[in-house]
Amino acid sequence: MNNPPPAEEPLRPHTYDGIQEYDHRLPNWWLVTLYGSIAFAALYWLFGFQLELLPEPGAALEEKMKANALAAARSSGEISNEILWSMSKDSKVLDAGRAVYQSTCASCHLPDLAGAIGPNLKDATWIHGAQPMDLVKVVTSGVLEKGMPTWGPVLGKTKINEVTAFILSHQPNP
Ligand code: HEC
């Protein structure tokens, strides 16, 4: 043997075909990786499968698919209660809706939606229905005999949807 092992690395007793092995201690990075992955697997099993505290992998995907479907529906001009609720959480839509509201609606409904000539739009009381599509309808067609103008021809669909989303953002999410 040309290179006798250093004293702190003993030779293992066995010999195979005249070959002997040092009894190396495994490097720390290797041990940390090994024990770390064992601990991770145990914790993942415990939290993910026994306590079911981790989100299911499919749930995030489903959420994303739903959001994509809503976004697609929105950009196609389709509108529904669900789409309007989703718009009411989109800060870009809300910025646009706020601008329309403050310039067009605030004179009668007040800048903070508390109501004056027109009724309060941030409480739970609705004359014409509480569903998002009810709001779209009343904003589009107005209630001329009560003093709510017809906004459909003035604002167009996009702005009406945006201002409706802005009003909805003051309502508790269903
Ligand atoms: C000239 C005053 C005036 C302006 C401007 C006005 N509204 Fe109104 N609005 C009213 C009145 C009055 C009513 C109540 C109608 C009724 O009693 O049936 C009303 C009702 C509503 C309702 C229904 C409330 C309910 O309880 O069902 C909504 C929603 C609404 N307005 C939204 C808007 C939006 C959005 C704008 C701006 C684009 C706007 N309004 C601008 C006067 C106004």
PDB file of N, CA, C and O in Angstrom, residues 126-152:
ATOM      1  N   TRP A 126     -81.562  47.572  -0.802  1.00  0.00           N
ATOM      2  CA  TRP A 126     -81.654  47.867  -2.232  1.00  0.00           C
ATOM      3  C   TRP A 126     -83.107  47.970  -2.640  1.00  0.00           C
ATOM      4  O   TRP A 126     -83.939  47.154  -2.240  1.00  0.00           O
ATOM      5  N   ILE A 127     -83.425  49.001  -3.421  1.00  0.00           N
ATOM      6  CA  ILE A 127     -84.791  49.157  -3.910  1.00  0.00           C
ATOM      7  C   ILE A 127     -85.011  48.213  -5.098  1.00  0.00           C
ATOM      8  O   ILE A 127     -86.061  47.613  -5.236  1.00  0.00           O
ATOM      9  N   HIS A 128     -83.982  48.072  -5.925  1.00  0.00           N
ATOM     10  CA  HIS A 128     -84.153  47.356  -7.195  1.00  0.00           C
ATOM     11  C   HIS A 128     -83.420  46.019  -7.238  1.00  0.00           C
ATOM     12  O   HIS A 128     -83.185  45.482  -8.316  1.00  0.00           O
ATOM     13  N   GLY A 129     -83.036  45.498  -6.080  1.00  0.00           N
ATOM     14  CA  GLY A 129     -82.385  44.188  -6.057  1.00  0.00           C
ATOM     15  C   GLY A 129     -80.913  44.303  -5.732  1.00  0.00           C
ATOM     16  O   GLY A 129     -80.259  45.270  -6.126  1.00  0.00           O
ATOM     17  N   ALA A 130     -80.408  43.309  -5.000  1.00  0.00           N
ATOM     18  CA  ALA A 130     -79.039  43.360  -4.478  1.00  0.00           C
ATOM     19  C   ALA A 130     -78.046  42.614  -5.354  1.00  0.00           C
ATOM     20  O   ALA A 130     -76.844  42.711  -5.141  1.00  0.00           O
ATOM     21  N   GLN A 131     -78.550  41.872  -6.353  1.00  0.00           N
ATOM     22  CA  GLN A 131     -77.627  41.114  -7.198  1.00  0.00           C
ATOM     23  C   GLN A 131     -76.868  42.068  -8.120  1.00  0.00           C
ATOM     24  O   GLN A 131     -77.431  43.065  -8.590  1.00  0.00           O
ATOM     25  N   PRO A 132     -75.594  41.764  -8.395  1.00  0.00           N
ATOM     26  CA  PRO A 132     -74.814  42.625  -9.295  1.00  0.00           C
ATOM     27  C   PRO A 132     -75.540  42.935 -10.607  1.00  0.00           C
ATOM     28  O   PRO A 132     -75.524  44.067 -11.081  1.00  0.00           O
ATOM     29  N   MET A 133     -76.226  41.935 -11.178  1.00  0.00           N
ATOM     30  CA  MET A 133     -76.912  42.185 -12.444  1.00  0.00           C
ATOM     31  C   MET A 133     -78.103  43.137 -12.268  1.00  0.00           C
ATOM     32  O   MET A 133     -78.494  43.829 -13.206  1.00  0.00           O
ATOM     33  N   ASP A 134     -78.691  43.160 -11.055  1.00  0.00           N
ATOM     34  CA  ASP A 134     -79.771  44.123 -10.785  1.00  0.00           C
ATOM     35  C   ASP A 134     -79.223  45.549 -10.841  1.00  0.00           C
ATOM     36  O   ASP A 134     -79.873  46.459 -11.358  1.00  0.00           O
ATOM     37  N   LEU A 135     -78.005  45.707 -10.293  1.00  0.00           N
ATOM     38  CA  LEU A 135     -77.391  47.040 -10.309  1.00  0.00           C
ATOM     39  C   LEU A 135     -77.104  47.471 -11.742  1.00  0.00           C
ATOM     40  O   LEU A 135     -77.384  48.604 -12.125  1.00  0.00           O
ATOM     41  N   VAL A 136     -76.534  46.537 -12.514  1.00  0.00           N
ATOM     42  CA  VAL A 136     -76.225  46.858 -13.911  1.00  0.00           C
ATOM     43  C   VAL A 136     -77.497  47.322 -14.619  1.00  0.00           C
ATOM     44  O   VAL A 136     -77.492  48.307 -15.359  1.00  0.00           O
ATOM     45  N   LYS A 137     -78.587  46.603 -14.340  1.00  0.00           N
ATOM     46  CA  LYS A 137     -79.845  46.912 -15.019  1.00  0.00           C
ATOM     47  C   LYS A 137     -80.329  48.309 -14.649  1.00  0.00           C
ATOM     48  O   LYS A 137     -80.671  49.105 -15.521  1.00  0.00           O
ATOM     49  N   VAL A 138     -80.314  48.619 -13.344  1.00  0.00           N
ATOM     50  CA  VAL A 138     -80.852  49.913 -12.926  1.00  0.00           C
ATOM     51  C   VAL A 138     -79.942  51.053 -13.395  1.00  0.00           C
ATOM     52  O   VAL A 138     -80.420  52.121 -13.790  1.00  0.00           O
ATOM     53  N   VAL A 139     -78.640  50.814 -13.410  1.00  0.00           N
ATOM     54  CA  VAL A 139     -77.720  51.863 -13.880  1.00  0.00           C
ATOM     55  C   VAL A 139     -77.904  52.066 -15.386  1.00  0.00           C
ATOM     56  O   VAL A 139     -77.927  53.194 -15.881  1.00  0.00           O
ATOM     57  N   THR A 140     -78.055  50.955 -16.107  1.00  0.00           N
ATOM     58  CA  THR A 140     -78.202  51.057 -17.563  1.00  0.00           C
ATOM     59  C   THR A 140     -79.509  51.755 -17.950  1.00  0.00           C
ATOM     60  O   THR A 140     -79.509  52.667 -18.784  1.00  0.00           O
ATOM     61  N   SER A 141     -80.598  51.330 -17.319  1.00  0.00           N
ATOM     62  CA  SER A 141     -81.908  51.846 -17.741  1.00  0.00           C
ATOM     63  C   SER A 141     -82.363  53.059 -16.948  1.00  0.00           C
ATOM     64  O   SER A 141     -83.238  53.806 -17.409  1.00  0.00           O
ATOM     65  N   GLY A 142     -81.811  53.213 -15.717  1.00  0.00           N
ATOM     66  CA  GLY A 142     -82.251  54.318 -14.882  1.00  0.00           C
ATOM     67  C   GLY A 142     -83.639  54.095 -14.314  1.00  0.00           C
ATOM     68  O   GLY A 142     -84.293  53.081 -14.603  1.00  0.00           O
ATOM     69  N   VAL A 143     -84.050  55.031 -13.463  1.00  0.00           N
ATOM     70  CA  VAL A 143     -85.411  55.018 -12.922  1.00  0.00           C
ATOM     71  C   VAL A 143     -85.884  56.458 -13.067  1.00  0.00           C
ATOM     72  O   VAL A 143     -85.839  57.254 -12.138  1.00  0.00           O
ATOM     73  N   LEU A 144     -86.283  56.777 -14.304  1.00  0.00           N
ATOM     74  CA  LEU A 144     -86.488  58.187 -14.639  1.00  0.00           C
ATOM     75  C   LEU A 144     -87.491  58.875 -13.726  1.00  0.00           C
ATOM     76  O   LEU A 144     -87.271  60.002 -13.281  1.00  0.00           O
ATOM     77  N   GLU A 145     -88.588  58.152 -13.408  1.00  0.00           N
ATOM     78  CA  GLU A 145     -89.632  58.817 -12.623  1.00  0.00           C
ATOM     79  C   GLU A 145     -89.157  59.152 -11.209  1.00  0.00           C
ATOM     80  O   GLU A 145     -89.737  59.995 -10.547  1.00  0.00           O
ATOM     81  N   LYS A 146     -88.056  58.490 -10.748  1.00  0.00           N
ATOM     82  CA  LYS A 146     -87.545  58.770  -9.403  1.00  0.00           C
ATOM     83  C   LYS A 146     -86.293  59.647  -9.445  1.00  0.00           C
ATOM     84  O   LYS A 146     -85.693  59.929  -8.419  1.00  0.00           O
ATOM     85  N   GLY A 147     -85.841  59.969 -10.645  1.00  0.00           N
ATOM     86  CA  GLY A 147     -84.700  60.867 -10.747  1.00  0.00           C
ATOM     87  C   GLY A 147     -83.358  60.187 -10.968  1.00  0.00           C
ATOM     88  O   GLY A 147     -82.319  60.833 -10.884  1.00  0.00           O
ATOM     89  N   MET A 148     -83.354  58.870 -11.242  1.00  0.00           N
ATOM     90  CA  MET A 148     -82.101  58.189 -11.578  1.00  0.00           C
ATOM     91  C   MET A 148     -81.983  58.169 -13.098  1.00  0.00           C
ATOM     92  O   MET A 148     -82.804  57.549 -13.779  1.00  0.00           O
ATOM     93  N   PRO A 149     -80.985  58.885 -13.634  1.00  0.00           N
ATOM     94  CA  PRO A 149     -80.879  58.969 -15.100  1.00  0.00           C
ATOM     95  C   PRO A 149     -80.559  57.623 -15.746  1.00  0.00           C
ATOM     96  O   PRO A 149     -80.132  56.686 -15.092  1.00  0.00           O
ATOM     97  N   THR A 150     -80.742  57.554 -17.048  1.00  0.00           N
ATOM     98  CA  THR A 150     -80.443  56.364 -17.854  1.00  0.00           C
ATOM     99  C   THR A 150     -78.997  56.469 -18.324  1.00  0.00           C
ATOM    100  O   THR A 150     -78.666  57.333 -19.131  1.00  0.00           O
ATOM    101  N   TRP A 151     -78.133  55.561 -17.815  1.00  0.00           N
ATOM    102  CA  TRP A 151     -76.703  55.724 -18.102  1.00  0.00           C
ATOM    103  C   TRP A 151     -76.222  54.872 -19.267  1.00  0.00           C
ATOM    104  O   TRP A 151     -75.118  55.073 -19.761  1.00  0.00           O
ATOM    105  N   GLY A 152     -77.032  53.929 -19.705  1.00  0.00           N
ATOM    106  CA  GLY A 152     -76.611  53.030 -20.781  1.00  0.00           C
ATOM    107  C   GLY A 152     -76.002  53.751 -21.978  1.00  0.00           C
ATOM    108  O   GLY A 152     -74.846  53.529 -22.337  1.00  0.00           O
TER     109      GLY A 152
END
